[in-house]
Amino acid sequence: MPRTSRIIAKTVGLSLAGFLTLVILLIVLIINFDWNRARPWINQRVSDATGRHFAIQGDLIVKWQQPESQQTSWARWIPWPHVSAADIVLGNPDWAPANSNMVAIRQLNVTLNPWPLLQHKIVLPSLDADTPQVALLRNKDAVNNWTFKSDGPSSWEFRPEKIVIRKGSVQLDDAIQKINAKADIDTLDPDKEKIYGIGWTVKGSFNKADIRGEGKAGGVLSLQDESKPYPLEADVRVGKTHIAVKGTLTKPQELAALDLQLNLSGDSMAHLFPLTGVLLPETPPFSTSGHLIGKLDPKQSDWIYEKFNGKVGSSDIGGTLEYQSKQPRPLLKGEIVSNLLQFEDLAPLIGADSNAKKAERGAEERQPSNKVLPVKEFNTDAWDALDADVKLTAHKVVKEKDLPITDIRADLHLNNKVLQLTPLNFGIAAGNLTSNIKLDGSAPKMKSELKLSARRIKIQQLFPNLDAAQTSFGEINGDAALSATGNSVAAMLGSSNGELKTLINHGAISKLLLEEMGLNIGNVVVSKLFGDKQVKLNCMASDFAVTNGLMQARTFTLDTEDAIINITGDVNLAQEQLNLTINPRSKGLRIISLRSPLFVTGPFKDPNISVDKGVLALKAGGAILLGVVAPVAAILPLINISGEQQTDCANLLQEVQKKPTAPPPGKTYKGKPVQAAK
């Protein structure tokens, strides 16, 4: 070998030996380095990056271990760092309570795979946290402590492959949602739990209601395996609302889909809104069970509560509902069916249930003792939380006393704070009651519109407990058109404008019939006029104009075999006062009492009947007009009257047959209401 070549080879050999020596010395230095000396530098860098105080207050130890996973060729000989840090704290922002920490960890053990660092990936084959404590805060200004300062998206990818949590906890204090709760989390014994990896319990409060619950989930390592559904199970109570779920999560890292059996129960479905974001009405106590399927996507998520069934009060319910997170508002659509609906279970919708029932379902409002019309206000603030398109069907309706409603069908539409029932139909007593209701909640005072028609309702079938000899084969027909402003039934009726019209042809009036109807005033009036006998009714016609809640009788006449009875005066819906005069005109001399008028006055709750101006105390019960003043009242006749003894009825039809109209909500007609355009 030439001398030059030998010199080069010797030089290269010395350089390589020097480099290897340097590498060995570096490795020895790293292995034996006291990493506690690096803690101030690490603490400062993390504090600068997060904008929070960060400190490793205990020992920082780095050990080098042979990789557990299989590495190819020479890579398996390169040890991986195993980092152990004690007493780690991450502070809160300046607005949080002084000397408080967002995160505190007693001991953190991490194994790092160094090779992915070359690709800007932080891969942790194992992460073991002993007694990690996380405290999440959000104040009344919606500022939270889990949002950190950011310079934009990081180019680094973080991927833990195995996480073990021992005796961890998460505390949430949220002033916006009014949540103050703590969840304790621990890794479950794998010898006892084959499916679940972690368990948790929670206690605290939500909107002043107690929270308590427990649950289990798959191991954290399972989060990385997209081929296997991730198991979930939870049982939580918030106040008197109970939520239980059991099922799986698909592609847990992406939250791609949920498949759960969901059981819900509580005092009122309205209480679910803060928990679910789904706007539901006030109801009696309820319970449901069904299949919940969630298809989760960053742009739009769909939730389907499929083939659920359950109870609301004493009524059964079932159906399928779908929730779509669309823009500008989510959409709730589907169908709810009840095979047997208790009529009283509808009362909470308008606050018409008793104060005792209100207390049971946790409602704050109470009905004043001197009021008949419900004063509960509809809370329209949440009406813009979603839109809705839901079909409601009740195949049979029952009441304490038989109510011959064969079915109820309604199409409910909520769009941009405007709620419409178009239509709301009742099959009743071989006839039907159809209505269209519109409630506009976009203004502070809700605007409402009602159009209603009753057709061929058979009087005898209205009261099936009475035999044919005690009632009649007559029919009820009619129409109503009302508009109003106000946020309760009482406020709406008290400000209403429009017209109400009714007609009954043929039939009979008796004390027994009115007792069955629960109309005590009518019972007393009939007793005063006709005694206890049954009186043949040729027809009854009424035509009321309504202005600012004052119902004025333009026509209110009963034509019986003995007399024609004209009723004049008004009904004040705003003040719940009656002011009516009943003037009988005898067709003969058979009934002397028909010569004296009767006065019906006083409040709805305790009305009075007097002859001349003397007052007779009556038991509270209802008024002969309450059926007319309720939202389902007043009607347009579609029948033909004929016969020599019915000429008075034929004359009445000229006004009553005209279709009633109503002005826009909040407006009144000048003078007599105009007729609807043909």
mmCIF file of C-alpha atoms in Angstrom, residues 183-494:
data_model
loop_
_atom_site.group_PDB
_atom_site.id
_atom_site.type_symbol
_atom_site.label_atom_id
_atom_site.label_comp_id
_atom_site.label_asym_id
_atom_site.label_seq_id
_atom_site.Cartn_x
_atom_site.Cartn_y
_atom_site.Cartn_z
ATOM 1 C CA ALA A 183 -66.066 12.479 38.034
ATOM 2 C CA ASP A 184 -63.694 9.894 39.502
ATOM 3 C CA ILE A 185 -62.000 7.667 36.896
ATOM 4 C CA ASP A 186 -60.019 4.458 37.435
ATOM 5 C CA THR A 187 -58.670 1.595 35.351
ATOM 6 C CA LEU A 188 -60.650 -1.602 35.899
ATOM 7 C CA ASP A 189 -59.166 -4.980 36.761
ATOM 8 C CA PRO A 190 -58.719 -6.835 33.440
ATOM 9 C CA ASP A 191 -59.274 -10.171 35.187
ATOM 10 C CA LYS A 192 -62.766 -9.044 36.237
ATOM 11 C CA GLU A 193 -63.768 -6.943 33.227
ATOM 12 C CA LYS A 194 -63.347 -8.519 29.815
ATOM 13 C CA ILE A 195 -65.080 -5.769 27.820
ATOM 14 C CA TYR A 196 -64.552 -2.543 29.742
ATOM 15 C CA GLY A 197 -61.228 -0.938 30.570
ATOM 16 C CA ILE A 198 -62.126 2.096 32.683
ATOM 17 C CA GLY A 199 -64.881 2.889 35.164
ATOM 18 C CA TRP A 200 -66.180 6.192 36.495
ATOM 19 C CA THR A 201 -68.572 7.709 39.008
ATOM 20 C CA VAL A 202 -69.925 11.253 39.064
ATOM 21 C CA LYS A 203 -71.472 13.475 41.755
ATOM 22 C CA GLY A 204 -72.432 17.122 41.822
ATOM 23 C CA SER A 205 -75.182 19.444 40.708
ATOM 24 C CA PHE A 206 -76.726 20.691 37.481
ATOM 25 C CA ASN A 207 -78.934 23.781 37.613
ATOM 26 C CA LYS A 208 -79.436 23.186 41.368
ATOM 27 C CA ALA A 209 -80.405 19.546 40.755
ATOM 28 C CA ASP A 210 -78.271 16.747 42.166
ATOM 29 C CA ILE A 211 -76.170 14.697 39.732
ATOM 30 C CA ARG A 212 -75.114 11.180 40.506
ATOM 31 C CA GLY A 213 -74.157 8.299 38.278
ATOM 32 C CA GLU A 214 -71.690 5.681 37.195
ATOM 33 C CA GLY A 215 -70.492 4.038 34.039
ATOM 34 C CA LYS A 216 -67.891 2.018 32.209
ATOM 35 C CA ALA A 217 -66.080 2.284 28.906
ATOM 36 C CA GLY A 218 -63.567 0.332 26.888
ATOM 37 C CA GLY A 219 -59.888 0.583 27.651
ATOM 38 C CA VAL A 220 -58.149 3.697 26.418
ATOM 39 C CA LEU A 221 -55.965 1.491 24.239
ATOM 40 C CA SER A 222 -59.127 0.434 22.405
ATOM 41 C CA LEU A 223 -59.553 3.992 21.173
ATOM 42 C CA GLN A 224 -56.824 3.321 18.609
ATOM 43 C CA ASP A 225 -58.487 0.249 17.122
ATOM 44 C CA GLU A 226 -60.984 1.492 14.550
ATOM 45 C CA SER A 227 -61.932 -2.039 13.513
ATOM 46 C CA LYS A 228 -63.642 -2.794 16.836
ATOM 47 C CA PRO A 229 -66.639 -0.913 18.306
ATOM 48 C CA TYR A 230 -65.790 0.840 21.549
ATOM 49 C CA PRO A 231 -68.140 -0.241 24.394
ATOM 50 C CA LEU A 232 -69.977 2.300 26.569
ATOM 51 C CA GLU A 233 -72.317 1.991 29.532
ATOM 52 C CA ALA A 234 -73.721 4.725 31.780
ATOM 53 C CA ASP A 235 -76.447 5.234 34.366
ATOM 54 C CA VAL A 236 -76.951 8.873 35.430
ATOM 55 C CA ARG A 237 -79.592 10.750 37.409
ATOM 56 C CA VAL A 238 -79.985 14.528 37.152
ATOM 57 C CA GLY A 239 -82.580 15.531 39.723
ATOM 58 C CA LYS A 240 -85.506 13.249 38.937
ATOM 59 C CA THR A 241 -84.404 12.663 35.345
ATOM 60 C CA HIS A 242 -82.852 9.235 34.764
ATOM 61 C CA ILE A 243 -80.675 8.439 31.737
ATOM 62 C CA ALA A 244 -79.303 4.947 31.071
ATOM 63 C CA VAL A 245 -77.328 3.952 27.954
ATOM 64 C CA LYS A 246 -75.513 0.844 26.821
ATOM 65 C CA GLY A 247 -73.912 0.256 23.451
ATOM 66 C CA THR A 248 -70.917 0.986 21.278
ATOM 67 C CA LEU A 249 -68.986 3.811 19.651
ATOM 68 C CA THR A 250 -67.591 3.253 16.150
ATOM 69 C CA LYS A 251 -64.202 4.743 15.206
ATOM 70 C CA PRO A 252 -63.816 6.377 18.618
ATOM 71 C CA GLN A 253 -61.017 8.723 17.551
ATOM 72 C CA GLU A 254 -63.324 10.262 14.946
ATOM 73 C CA LEU A 255 -66.553 9.837 16.957
ATOM 74 C CA ALA A 256 -68.020 8.400 13.776
ATOM 75 C CA ALA A 257 -71.163 6.709 15.108
ATOM 76 C CA LEU A 258 -73.006 5.645 18.245
ATOM 77 C CA ASP A 259 -75.288 2.643 18.628
ATOM 78 C CA LEU A 260 -76.986 2.644 22.036
ATOM 79 C CA GLN A 261 -79.974 1.338 23.903
ATOM 80 C CA LEU A 262 -81.342 4.487 25.560
ATOM 81 C CA ASN A 263 -83.750 4.596 28.504
ATOM 82 C CA LEU A 264 -85.118 7.960 29.668
ATOM 83 C CA SER A 265 -87.458 8.883 32.495
ATOM 84 C CA GLY A 266 -88.298 11.995 34.460
ATOM 85 C CA ASP A 267 -90.906 14.442 35.732
ATOM 86 C CA SER A 268 -91.360 16.296 32.436
ATOM 87 C CA MET A 269 -89.926 15.995 28.938
ATOM 88 C CA ALA A 270 -89.263 19.752 29.012
ATOM 89 C CA HIS A 271 -86.524 19.081 31.593
ATOM 90 C CA LEU A 272 -84.478 17.284 28.909
ATOM 91 C CA PHE A 273 -83.727 20.478 26.969
ATOM 92 C CA PRO A 274 -80.616 21.550 28.959
ATOM 93 C CA LEU A 275 -79.271 17.984 28.704
ATOM 94 C CA THR A 276 -80.057 17.182 25.078
ATOM 95 C CA GLY A 277 -80.651 20.513 23.318
ATOM 96 C CA VAL A 278 -83.931 19.056 21.983
ATOM 97 C CA LEU A 279 -86.990 21.224 22.681
ATOM 98 C CA LEU A 280 -89.846 19.130 24.087
ATOM 99 C CA PRO A 281 -93.146 20.198 25.709
ATOM 100 C CA GLU A 282 -94.172 20.156 29.355
ATOM 101 C CA THR A 283 -95.571 16.708 30.176
ATOM 102 C CA PRO A 284 -96.555 14.557 33.157
ATOM 103 C CA PRO A 285 -93.909 12.088 34.421
ATOM 104 C CA PHE A 286 -92.611 9.955 31.556
ATOM 105 C CA SER A 287 -90.430 6.981 30.688
ATOM 106 C CA THR A 288 -89.193 5.769 27.298
ATOM 107 C CA SER A 289 -86.948 3.041 25.961
ATOM 108 C CA GLY A 290 -85.568 2.762 22.450
ATOM 109 C CA HIS A 291 -82.643 2.369 20.087
ATOM 110 C CA LEU A 292 -80.478 5.506 19.659
ATOM 111 C CA ILE A 293 -78.329 5.666 16.532
ATOM 112 C CA GLY A 294 -75.940 8.577 16.080
ATOM 113 C CA LYS A 295 -74.156 9.320 12.823
ATOM 114 C CA LEU A 296 -71.552 11.918 13.704
ATOM 115 C CA ASP A 297 -69.928 14.207 11.170
ATOM 116 C CA PRO A 298 -68.140 17.566 11.565
ATOM 117 C CA LYS A 299 -70.580 19.194 9.118
ATOM 118 C CA GLN A 300 -73.824 17.454 10.098
ATOM 119 C CA SER A 301 -74.736 14.860 12.692
ATOM 120 C CA ASP A 302 -77.893 12.762 12.655
ATOM 121 C CA TRP A 303 -79.488 11.128 15.699
ATOM 122 C CA ILE A 304 -82.345 8.644 15.382
ATOM 123 C CA TYR A 305 -84.341 7.485 18.405
ATOM 124 C CA GLU A 306 -85.760 4.431 16.713
ATOM 125 C CA LYS A 307 -88.877 2.447 17.609
ATOM 126 C CA PHE A 308 -89.055 3.829 21.138
ATOM 127 C CA ASN A 309 -91.978 3.129 23.422
ATOM 128 C CA GLY A 310 -92.987 4.223 26.873
ATOM 129 C CA LYS A 311 -95.471 6.135 29.007
ATOM 130 C CA VAL A 312 -96.358 9.797 29.536
ATOM 131 C CA GLY A 313 -98.541 10.038 32.593
ATOM 132 C CA SER A 314 -101.053 7.233 32.078
ATOM 133 C CA SER A 315 -100.792 7.363 28.280
ATOM 134 C CA ASP A 316 -98.690 5.101 26.101
ATOM 135 C CA ILE A 317 -96.402 6.539 23.418
ATOM 136 C CA GLY A 318 -94.176 5.139 20.705
ATOM 137 C CA GLY A 319 -92.572 6.077 17.422
ATOM 138 C CA THR A 320 -89.352 7.238 15.825
ATOM 139 C CA LEU A 321 -87.719 10.681 16.023
ATOM 140 C CA GLU A 322 -84.746 11.976 14.038
ATOM 141 C CA TYR A 323 -82.561 14.934 15.017
ATOM 142 C CA GLN A 324 -80.435 16.531 12.281
ATOM 143 C CA SER A 325 -77.822 19.169 13.137
ATOM 144 C CA LYS A 326 -78.603 21.290 10.089
ATOM 145 C CA GLN A 327 -78.064 25.004 9.468
ATOM 146 C CA PRO A 328 -79.355 27.540 10.328
ATOM 147 C CA ARG A 329 -81.076 25.394 12.993
ATOM 148 C CA PRO A 330 -81.233 21.692 13.826
ATOM 149 C CA LEU A 331 -84.316 19.811 12.636
ATOM 150 C CA LEU A 332 -86.417 17.373 14.677
ATOM 151 C CA LYS A 333 -88.722 15.215 12.594
ATOM 152 C CA GLY A 334 -90.617 11.969 12.918
ATOM 153 C CA GLU A 335 -93.839 10.496 14.256
ATOM 154 C CA ILE A 336 -95.259 9.880 17.724
ATOM 155 C CA VAL A 337 -98.206 7.544 18.211
ATOM 156 C CA SER A 338 -100.389 6.851 21.255
ATOM 157 C CA ASN A 339 -102.804 3.951 21.199
ATOM 158 C CA LEU A 340 -104.493 5.076 24.418
ATOM 159 C CA LEU A 341 -104.214 8.735 25.438
ATOM 160 C CA GLN A 342 -105.488 9.992 28.777
ATOM 161 C CA PHE A 343 -106.973 13.418 28.090
ATOM 162 C CA GLU A 344 -105.657 14.828 31.373
ATOM 163 C CA ASP A 345 -102.085 14.092 30.234
ATOM 164 C CA LEU A 346 -102.453 16.946 27.720
ATOM 165 C CA ALA A 347 -103.162 19.515 30.449
ATOM 166 C CA PRO A 348 -99.482 20.388 31.217
ATOM 167 C CA LEU A 349 -99.029 21.549 27.610
ATOM 168 C CA ILE A 350 -100.938 24.738 28.434
ATOM 169 C CA GLY A 351 -100.553 24.711 32.221
ATOM 170 C CA ALA A 352 -104.102 23.470 32.772
ATOM 171 C CA ASP A 353 -103.109 20.762 35.280
ATOM 172 C CA SER A 354 -103.653 21.333 38.994
ATOM 173 C CA ASN A 355 -101.158 23.086 41.251
ATOM 174 C CA ALA A 356 -100.493 19.745 42.954
ATOM 175 C CA LYS A 357 -99.604 18.168 39.594
ATOM 176 C CA LYS A 358 -97.409 21.165 38.748
ATOM 177 C CA ALA A 359 -95.496 20.673 41.989
ATOM 178 C CA GLU A 360 -95.003 16.973 41.221
ATOM 179 C CA ARG A 361 -93.361 17.670 37.861
ATOM 180 C CA GLY A 362 -91.240 20.489 39.287
ATOM 181 C CA ALA A 363 -92.997 23.389 37.546
ATOM 182 C CA GLU A 364 -92.493 26.778 39.178
ATOM 183 C CA GLU A 365 -95.726 28.419 37.995
ATOM 184 C CA ARG A 366 -98.956 28.104 39.988
ATOM 185 C CA GLN A 367 -102.510 28.737 38.866
ATOM 186 C CA PRO A 368 -104.136 31.533 40.959
ATOM 187 C CA SER A 369 -107.054 30.249 43.005
ATOM 188 C CA ASN A 370 -109.433 32.843 41.525
ATOM 189 C CA LYS A 371 -108.607 32.103 37.864
ATOM 190 C CA VAL A 372 -110.079 29.518 35.481
ATOM 191 C CA LEU A 373 -108.093 30.215 32.301
ATOM 192 C CA PRO A 374 -104.483 28.884 32.513
ATOM 193 C CA VAL A 375 -101.957 31.647 33.268
ATOM 194 C CA LYS A 376 -98.834 29.521 32.611
ATOM 195 C CA GLU A 377 -96.656 31.384 30.116
ATOM 196 C CA PHE A 378 -95.161 29.633 27.130
ATOM 197 C CA ASN A 379 -91.394 30.010 27.210
ATOM 198 C CA THR A 380 -90.575 30.945 23.627
ATOM 199 C CA ASP A 381 -86.912 31.758 24.309
ATOM 200 C CA ALA A 382 -85.850 28.245 23.272
ATOM 201 C CA TRP A 383 -88.102 28.058 20.196
ATOM 202 C CA ASP A 384 -85.188 29.081 17.997
ATOM 203 C CA ALA A 385 -83.076 26.169 19.282
ATOM 204 C CA LEU A 386 -84.393 23.960 16.478
ATOM 205 C CA ASP A 387 -87.031 23.491 13.803
ATOM 206 C CA ALA A 388 -89.509 20.618 13.941
ATOM 207 C CA ASP A 389 -91.734 18.595 11.635
ATOM 208 C CA VAL A 390 -93.498 15.944 13.715
ATOM 209 C CA LYS A 391 -96.729 14.008 13.187
ATOM 210 C CA LEU A 392 -98.750 13.224 16.315
ATOM 211 C CA THR A 393 -101.481 10.570 16.405
ATOM 212 C CA ALA A 394 -103.684 9.315 19.252
ATOM 213 C CA HIS A 395 -105.923 6.408 18.237
ATOM 214 C CA LYS A 396 -108.125 6.529 21.321
ATOM 215 C CA VAL A 397 -108.685 9.209 23.944
ATOM 216 C CA VAL A 398 -110.198 8.576 27.370
ATOM 217 C CA LYS A 399 -111.258 10.868 30.185
ATOM 218 C CA GLU A 400 -112.542 10.503 33.733
ATOM 219 C CA LYS A 401 -115.991 10.759 32.203
ATOM 220 C CA ASP A 402 -116.317 9.115 28.807
ATOM 221 C CA LEU A 403 -115.214 11.486 26.079
ATOM 222 C CA PRO A 404 -116.213 10.216 22.654
ATOM 223 C CA ILE A 405 -113.000 11.285 20.900
ATOM 224 C CA THR A 406 -112.061 8.506 18.531
ATOM 225 C CA ASP A 407 -108.685 9.919 17.528
ATOM 226 C CA ILE A 408 -106.428 12.980 17.474
ATOM 227 C CA ARG A 409 -104.175 13.830 14.552
ATOM 228 C CA ALA A 410 -101.800 16.759 14.422
ATOM 229 C CA ASP A 411 -98.972 17.955 12.226
ATOM 230 C CA LEU A 412 -96.596 20.057 14.309
ATOM 231 C CA HIS A 413 -94.276 22.469 12.515
ATOM 232 C CA LEU A 414 -91.754 24.757 14.219
ATOM 233 C CA ASN A 415 -89.725 27.057 11.986
ATOM 234 C CA ASN A 416 -87.769 30.124 13.059
ATOM 235 C CA LYS A 417 -89.774 30.449 16.324
ATOM 236 C CA VAL A 418 -93.151 30.047 14.601
ATOM 237 C CA LEU A 419 -95.130 27.032 15.870
ATOM 238 C CA GLN A 420 -98.011 25.743 13.781
ATOM 239 C CA LEU A 421 -100.464 22.891 14.221
ATOM 240 C CA THR A 422 -101.745 22.503 10.683
ATOM 241 C CA PRO A 423 -103.989 20.758 11.208
ATOM 242 C CA LEU A 424 -105.026 19.705 14.691
ATOM 243 C CA ASN A 425 -107.995 17.376 14.146
ATOM 244 C CA PHE A 426 -110.258 15.500 16.554
ATOM 245 C CA GLY A 427 -112.666 12.747 15.609
ATOM 246 C CA ILE A 428 -115.473 13.273 18.123
ATOM 247 C CA ALA A 429 -119.008 11.900 18.540
ATOM 248 C CA ALA A 430 -119.286 10.672 14.933
ATOM 249 C CA GLY A 431 -118.254 14.148 13.746
ATOM 250 C CA ASN A 432 -114.985 15.992 13.601
ATOM 251 C CA LEU A 433 -113.338 19.070 15.043
ATOM 252 C CA THR A 434 -110.656 20.553 12.798
ATOM 253 C CA SER A 435 -108.401 23.471 13.594
ATOM 254 C CA ASN A 436 -105.339 25.347 12.427
ATOM 255 C CA ILE A 437 -103.265 27.078 15.108
ATOM 256 C CA LYS A 438 -100.332 29.428 14.589
ATOM 257 C CA LEU A 439 -98.164 30.744 17.439
ATOM 258 C CA ASP A 440 -95.471 33.253 16.481
ATOM 259 C CA GLY A 441 -92.872 33.381 19.258
ATOM 260 C CA SER A 442 -90.499 35.799 17.514
ATOM 261 C CA ALA A 443 -91.933 38.831 19.362
ATOM 262 C CA PRO A 444 -91.854 39.446 23.143
ATOM 263 C CA LYS A 445 -95.634 39.022 23.114
ATOM 264 C CA MET A 446 -96.485 35.905 21.181
ATOM 265 C CA LYS A 447 -98.876 36.382 18.269
ATOM 266 C CA SER A 448 -101.508 33.678 17.852
ATOM 267 C CA GLU A 449 -104.129 32.777 15.264
ATOM 268 C CA LEU A 450 -106.866 30.143 15.475
ATOM 269 C CA LYS A 451 -109.302 28.836 12.879
ATOM 270 C CA LEU A 452 -111.648 26.079 13.992
ATOM 271 C CA SER A 453 -114.553 24.137 12.565
ATOM 272 C CA ALA A 454 -116.915 21.598 14.134
ATOM 273 C CA ARG A 455 -118.939 19.380 11.853
ATOM 274 C CA ARG A 456 -121.830 16.991 12.533
ATOM 275 C CA ILE A 457 -121.023 16.266 16.174
ATOM 276 C CA LYS A 458 -123.841 14.033 17.446
ATOM 277 C CA ILE A 459 -125.260 15.164 20.774
ATOM 278 C CA GLN A 460 -126.282 11.669 21.814
ATOM 279 C CA GLN A 461 -122.795 10.277 21.216
ATOM 280 C CA LEU A 462 -121.281 13.136 23.190
ATOM 281 C CA PHE A 463 -122.989 11.651 26.249
ATOM 282 C CA PRO A 464 -123.222 7.907 25.659
ATOM 283 C CA ASN A 465 -124.235 7.221 29.275
ATOM 284 C CA LEU A 466 -127.608 8.862 28.607
ATOM 285 C CA ASP A 467 -130.190 6.712 26.843
ATOM 286 C CA ALA A 468 -132.007 7.951 23.771
ATOM 287 C CA ALA A 469 -135.059 8.949 25.801
ATOM 288 C CA GLN A 470 -133.012 11.423 27.836
ATOM 289 C CA THR A 471 -131.085 13.081 25.049
ATOM 290 C CA SER A 472 -131.479 13.657 21.321
ATOM 291 C CA PHE A 473 -130.247 12.946 17.854
ATOM 292 C CA GLY A 474 -129.315 16.530 17.128
ATOM 293 C CA GLU A 475 -126.012 17.813 15.757
ATOM 294 C CA ILE A 476 -123.568 20.579 16.593
ATOM 295 C CA ASN A 477 -121.872 22.567 13.841
ATOM 296 C CA GLY A 478 -119.879 25.756 13.816
ATOM 297 C CA ASP A 479 -116.737 27.838 13.277
ATOM 298 C CA ALA A 480 -114.371 30.195 15.066
ATOM 299 C CA ALA A 481 -111.702 32.639 13.962
ATOM 300 C CA LEU A 482 -109.598 34.360 16.619
ATOM 301 C CA SER A 483 -106.329 36.238 16.768
ATOM 302 C CA ALA A 484 -104.489 37.469 19.833
ATOM 303 C CA THR A 485 -101.231 38.461 21.482
ATOM 304 C CA GLY A 486 -99.906 37.128 24.770
ATOM 305 C CA ASN A 487 -97.805 34.330 26.209
ATOM 306 C CA SER A 488 -100.442 32.277 28.033
ATOM 307 C CA VAL A 489 -103.917 30.936 27.298
ATOM 308 C CA ALA A 490 -105.375 33.541 29.669
ATOM 309 C CA ALA A 491 -103.417 36.374 28.043
ATOM 310 C CA MET A 492 -104.288 35.268 24.530
ATOM 311 C CA LEU A 493 -108.011 34.954 25.203
ATOM 312 C CA GLY A 494 -107.937 38.203 27.186
#
